[in-house]
Tab-separated table of C-alpha atoms in Angstrom:
chain	number	residue	atom	x	y	z
A	1	MET	CA	70.836	107.705	78.401
A	2	LYS	CA	67.235	107.181	79.475
A	3	PRO	CA	65.902	103.593	79.473
A	4	SER	CA	63.411	102.239	76.962
A	5	ILE	CA	59.828	101.844	78.149
A	6	VAL	CA	58.035	98.828	76.679
A	7	ILE	CA	54.241	98.647	77.010
A	8	HIS	CA	51.993	95.551	76.957
A	9	CYS	CA	48.223	95.703	77.305
A	10	ASP	CA	45.068	93.728	76.551
A	11	SER	CA	42.899	96.595	75.340
A	12	GLY	CA	42.968	95.531	71.682
A	13	LEU	CA	44.194	97.087	68.470
A	14	TYR	CA	41.537	99.800	68.331
A	15	SER	CA	41.683	101.043	71.910
A	16	THR	CA	43.213	104.371	72.931
A	17	GLU	CA	44.875	102.853	76.008
A	18	PHE	CA	48.386	102.746	74.569
A	19	ALA	CA	48.093	106.311	73.281
A	20	LYS	CA	47.036	107.456	76.745
A	21	LEU	CA	49.827	105.544	78.511
A	22	ALA	CA	52.436	106.873	76.069
A	23	GLY	CA	51.027	110.396	76.384
A	24	VAL	CA	51.298	110.332	80.187
A	25	ILE	CA	54.908	109.199	79.942
A	26	GLU	CA	55.976	111.620	77.192
A	27	THR	CA	54.391	114.552	79.018
A	28	ARG	CA	56.717	113.851	81.922
A	29	VAL	CA	59.732	112.640	79.932
A	30	PRO	CA	59.980	114.089	76.400
A	31	ASP	CA	62.116	112.359	73.745
A	32	LEU	CA	61.864	108.943	75.366
A	33	ASP	CA	61.914	105.644	73.460
A	34	ILE	CA	58.466	104.143	74.049
A	35	VAL	CA	57.711	100.785	72.429
A	36	LEU	CA	54.248	99.279	71.995
A	37	ALA	CA	55.191	95.610	72.293
A	38	ASN	CA	51.694	94.151	72.075
A	39	PRO	CA	48.245	95.703	72.658
A	40	ALA	CA	46.266	92.567	71.884
A	41	PHE	CA	46.812	90.009	74.624
A	42	GLU	CA	43.723	88.010	75.518
A	43	GLU	CA	41.917	89.984	78.191
A	44	GLY	CA	43.282	89.120	81.626
A	45	ASN	CA	45.598	86.389	80.290
A	46	VAL	CA	48.448	86.851	82.753
A	47	PRO	CA	50.367	83.640	81.866
A	48	GLN	CA	50.400	84.761	78.229
A	49	VAL	CA	51.951	88.156	78.954
A	50	SER	CA	54.318	86.555	81.474
A	51	ALA	CA	55.624	84.247	78.755
A	52	PHE	CA	55.847	87.163	76.324
A	53	LEU	CA	57.980	89.102	78.803
A	54	PHE	CA	60.214	86.080	79.298
A	55	THR	CA	60.930	85.970	75.567
A	56	THR	CA	61.374	89.722	75.016
A	57	VAL	CA	63.195	91.019	78.093
A	58	PRO	CA	66.583	89.522	77.044
A	59	PHE	CA	66.482	91.486	73.763
A	60	TYR	CA	66.300	94.886	75.469
A	61	PRO	CA	69.148	96.736	77.207
A	62	GLU	CA	69.661	96.221	80.898
A	63	ASN	CA	67.637	98.597	83.091
A	64	SER	CA	64.753	98.782	80.605
A	65	ILE	CA	61.253	99.393	81.976
A	66	PHE	CA	58.354	97.106	81.018
A	67	VAL	CA	54.793	98.266	81.655
A	68	SER	CA	52.020	95.656	81.598
A	69	THR	CA	48.409	96.611	82.203
A	70	VAL	CA	47.093	93.064	81.698
A	71	GLY	CA	44.870	91.771	84.480
A	72	LYS	CA	44.013	93.284	87.844
A	73	GLY	CA	45.609	93.781	91.249
A	74	ARG	CA	47.546	96.336	93.227
A	75	ALA	CA	50.170	98.296	91.300
A	76	ILE	CA	53.706	97.008	91.889
A	77	ALA	CA	57.214	97.194	90.464
A	78	VAL	CA	59.573	94.205	90.333
A	79	ARG	CA	63.256	94.574	89.535
A	80	ILE	CA	65.133	91.570	88.136
A	81	ASP	CA	68.845	90.809	88.368
A	82	ASN	CA	69.859	92.706	85.197
A	83	GLY	CA	68.275	95.902	86.536
A	84	SER	CA	65.205	95.855	84.288
A	85	ILE	CA	61.896	96.662	85.957
A	86	ILE	CA	58.452	95.112	85.441
A	87	LEU	CA	55.644	97.538	86.307
A	88	SER	CA	52.385	95.628	86.480
A	89	TYR	CA	49.509	94.617	88.664
A	90	ASP	CA	50.232	92.091	91.386
A	91	ASN	CA	48.778	89.063	89.607
A	92	GLY	CA	51.762	86.959	88.536
A	93	THR	CA	52.861	88.961	85.490
A	94	ALA	CA	56.529	88.793	86.533
A	95	THR	CA	56.457	85.044	87.277
A	96	MET	CA	58.428	83.686	84.328
A	97	VAL	CA	60.886	86.590	84.180
A	98	CYS	CA	61.751	86.197	87.847
A	99	LYS	CA	62.015	82.414	87.568
A	100	HIS	CA	64.499	82.579	84.695
A	101	PHE	CA	66.332	85.890	85.240
A	102	GLY	CA	66.203	86.333	88.999
A	103	PHE	CA	64.138	88.371	91.465
A	104	LYS	CA	66.077	91.274	92.975
A	105	GLU	CA	63.520	93.494	94.760
A	106	ALA	CA	59.943	94.742	94.601
A	107	ARG	CA	57.897	97.775	95.611
A	108	LEU	CA	54.220	98.526	96.127
A	109	LEU	CA	53.582	101.768	94.247
A	110	SER	CA	52.833	104.828	96.341
A	111	ASN	CA	49.325	106.301	96.338
A	112	LYS	CA	50.814	109.412	94.736
A	113	TYR	CA	50.626	107.635	91.379
A	114	GLY	CA	46.831	107.357	91.590
A	115	ASN	CA	44.572	104.445	90.663
A	116	ASP	CA	42.987	105.536	87.378
A	117	GLY	CA	44.757	103.036	85.141
A	118	MET	CA	47.614	105.426	84.407
A	119	GLU	CA	49.545	104.823	87.650
A	120	LEU	CA	52.011	102.418	86.034
A	121	ALA	CA	52.785	104.954	83.309
A	122	ARG	CA	53.393	107.747	85.820
A	123	CYS	CA	55.763	105.548	87.789
A	124	ALA	CA	57.559	104.478	84.593
A	125	ALA	CA	58.111	108.142	83.740
A	126	ASP	CA	59.555	108.885	87.170
A	127	LEU	CA	61.909	105.914	86.952
A	128	ALA	CA	63.003	106.959	83.450
A	129	ASN	CA	63.704	110.430	84.841
A	130	GLY	CA	66.111	108.896	87.336
A	131	LEU	CA	63.978	108.473	90.463
A	132	GLU	CA	65.483	105.847	92.746
A	133	PHE	CA	63.596	102.556	92.841
A	134	ALA	CA	63.388	102.763	96.627
A	135	LYS	CA	61.391	106.003	96.389
A	136	ILE	CA	58.454	104.781	94.295
A	137	GLY	CA	56.729	103.036	97.186
A	138	SER	CA	57.012	100.634	100.091
A	139	GLU	CA	59.174	97.506	99.982
A	140	LEU	CA	57.658	94.120	99.205
A	141	LYS	CA	59.356	90.874	100.092
A	142	LYS	CA	59.367	88.180	97.427
A	143	GLU	CA	56.851	86.111	99.385
A	144	ASP	CA	54.466	89.105	99.353
A	145	VAL	CA	54.391	89.212	95.544
A	146	VAL	CA	51.914	87.063	93.605
A	147	PHE	CA	53.495	84.416	91.376
A	148	PHE	CA	51.360	81.843	89.607
A	149	GLU	CA	52.181	78.164	89.953
A	150	MET	CA	54.131	76.640	87.097
A	151	PRO	CA	53.436	72.888	87.104
A	152	LYS	CA	56.550	70.765	86.853
A	153	ALA	CA	56.720	68.547	83.793
A	154	ARG	CA	57.437	64.828	84.009
A	155	ILE	CA	60.544	64.054	81.959
A	156	GLU	CA	61.974	60.645	81.171
A	157	GLU	CA	64.018	59.304	78.293
A	158	GLY	CA	61.677	59.247	75.315
A	159	LEU	CA	58.776	60.795	77.269
A	160	ALA	CA	57.473	64.173	78.433
A	161	GLU	CA	54.201	64.904	80.230
A	162	GLY	CA	52.706	68.260	81.146
A	163	GLU	CA	49.633	70.327	80.490
A	164	VAL	CA	48.449	73.132	78.264
A	165	GLY	CA	50.042	76.386	79.317
A	166	MET	CA	48.821	78.915	76.748
A	167	LEU	CA	46.606	79.141	73.707
A	168	LEU	CA	48.283	81.179	70.971
A	169	ARG	CA	45.198	82.251	69.086
A	170	SER	CA	46.995	84.309	66.435
A	171	PHE	CA	48.507	81.147	64.896
A	172	GLY	CA	46.277	78.535	66.515
A	173	ASN	CA	49.230	76.930	68.296
A	174	ILE	CA	49.344	75.575	71.841
A	175	THR	CA	52.176	76.027	74.326
A	176	PHE	CA	52.781	73.301	76.907
A	177	THR	CA	54.133	73.590	80.454
A	178	ILE	CA	57.193	71.669	79.261
A	179	GLY	CA	60.298	73.827	79.004
A	180	THR	CA	62.512	73.445	75.957
A	181	ASP	CA	65.492	72.898	78.265
A	182	GLU	CA	63.534	70.267	80.191
A	183	PHE	CA	62.547	68.548	76.957
A	184	GLU	CA	66.210	67.929	76.142
A	185	GLY	CA	66.152	65.418	78.997
A	186	THR	CA	63.918	63.172	76.892
A	187	LYS	CA	66.769	62.790	74.350
A	188	ILE	CA	64.173	63.175	71.610
A	189	LYS	CA	65.909	64.751	68.602
A	190	HIS	CA	64.692	66.835	65.708
A	191	GLY	CA	63.318	64.486	63.078
A	192	ASP	CA	62.139	61.877	65.570
A	193	LEU	CA	58.530	60.737	65.413
A	194	VAL	CA	56.441	61.246	68.535
A	195	LYS	CA	52.928	60.318	69.578
A	196	VAL	CA	51.101	63.270	71.125
A	197	THR	CA	48.101	62.558	73.339
A	198	PHE	CA	45.763	65.138	74.869
A	199	THR	CA	43.458	64.107	77.683
A	200	TYR	CA	40.658	66.038	79.363
A	201	GLN	CA	39.055	64.743	82.545
A	202	ASN	CA	40.973	61.476	82.025
A	203	LYS	CA	39.514	60.965	78.537
A	204	THR	CA	41.638	61.008	75.385
A	205	VAL	CA	40.484	63.845	73.127
A	206	TYR	CA	43.341	63.821	70.600
A	207	GLU	CA	46.059	61.353	69.670
A	208	GLU	CA	48.317	61.634	66.645
A	209	THR	CA	51.796	60.739	65.420
A	210	MET	CA	53.933	63.616	64.165
A	211	PRO	CA	57.569	64.729	63.945
A	212	TYR	CA	59.508	66.858	66.384
A	213	GLN	CA	61.072	69.619	64.289
A	214	PRO	CA	62.548	73.126	64.749
A	215	SER	CA	59.299	74.777	63.549
A	216	PHE	CA	55.975	74.103	61.847
A	217	GLY	CA	57.504	75.045	58.490
A	218	TYR	CA	59.254	71.663	58.402
A	219	VAL	CA	56.039	69.751	57.708
A	220	PRO	CA	53.576	69.874	54.776
A	221	HIS	CA	50.649	72.290	54.757
A	222	GLY	CA	48.068	71.333	57.368
A	223	MET	CA	50.207	68.703	59.086
A	224	PRO	CA	50.922	68.695	62.852
A	225	VAL	CA	54.335	69.151	64.443
A	226	VAL	CA	55.873	69.513	67.907
A	227	PHE	CA	58.523	72.227	68.082
A	228	ASN	CA	60.467	74.516	70.422
A	229	GLY	CA	58.290	77.572	71.036
A	230	SER	CA	59.716	81.082	71.190
A	231	SER	CA	58.504	81.345	74.802
A	232	GLY	CA	61.063	78.768	75.932
A	233	TYR	CA	58.369	76.099	76.199
A	234	MET	CA	57.291	73.333	73.840
A	235	ASP	CA	54.598	74.078	71.253
A	236	ILE	CA	52.349	72.124	68.933
A	237	GLY	CA	50.833	73.469	65.740
A	238	LEU	CA	49.704	72.838	62.175
A	239	ASN	CA	51.602	74.299	59.248
A	240	MET	CA	49.505	77.197	57.860
A	241	GLU	CA	46.406	76.110	59.827
A	242	SER	CA	45.016	76.456	63.361
A	243	PHE	CA	45.725	73.420	65.518
A	244	ILE	CA	43.253	74.658	68.126
A	245	ASP	CA	40.327	75.103	65.757
A	246	THR	CA	41.076	71.966	63.736
A	247	CYS	CA	42.089	69.450	66.395
A	248	ILE	CA	40.755	70.365	69.843
A	249	PRO	CA	38.237	73.231	69.533
A	250	GLY	CA	36.644	72.140	72.806
A	251	ILE	CA	39.525	73.731	74.716
A	252	LEU	CA	38.049	77.135	73.876
A	253	LYS	CA	34.912	76.347	75.859
A	254	ILE	CA	36.528	75.846	79.270
A	255	ASP	CA	37.854	78.365	81.791
A	256	ASN	CA	41.218	76.698	82.432
A	257	PRO	CA	43.093	75.293	79.400
A	258	GLY	CA	45.496	73.668	81.893
A	259	ASP	CA	42.824	71.035	82.501
A	260	TYR	CA	44.014	69.557	79.195
A	261	LYS	CA	46.980	67.262	79.863
A	262	VAL	CA	49.544	66.278	77.247
A	263	ARG	CA	51.868	63.334	76.733
A	264	ILE	CA	54.704	63.346	74.160
A	265	GLU	CA	56.227	59.920	73.574
A	266	LYS	CA	58.952	58.963	71.116
A	267	ILE	CA	57.911	56.150	68.800
A	268	GLY	CA	60.553	56.242	66.047
A	269	GLU	CA	63.313	58.075	64.217
């Protein structure tokens, strides 16, 4: 049975990029299961696609092939411990997958695959056809692969501190660099009240009391809530509204959202 090929790109909903990538693959490997996971990542937003991979990879069979054309860099392939392969540009795309599921090996794609934007698709087709991983290009050691830095959160009983990790524009939510597993160390429970404070350049730009709940559907329309995000990191949002646009629209005007720091402190039950 041939593996699934799952494609992520940042070309937008109306681009022909996915059709081209899928066409290249199907020309070489007919009757293959090709999935368009998401064509609408923010352009060049590598941490966003890295988090998306982290949340989706476990739901696919082992030895699946994930193709991500988000961002720039040399074309590489990274295999994780369950045998699945991330084909991407060497810009940190595989960071979260490797951190959580294990780095096994990596290869720099051979020049035979070209450099016209379709090289990842050609390699995916060869791998789906049974080509050995070792034959797609030269070996890369883990230290030769680009991984972006994931700031470590500060966790204490009743307190978590981190920074903004991702802006989820589709819902207007924000993901923090505070893992859901890490957050358990605070001993803050669902239903507890927390005070959330955002600072930017050491100035408080937002401070509000809200509950910690399983999702934003647990609070009234338009009210804020802290919850466990699907990415495996903590999120904040408004029920049925955009937290970003309503509460801290200034974050859209800076290059690095991580310059916004966050503090979550328990204040009641």
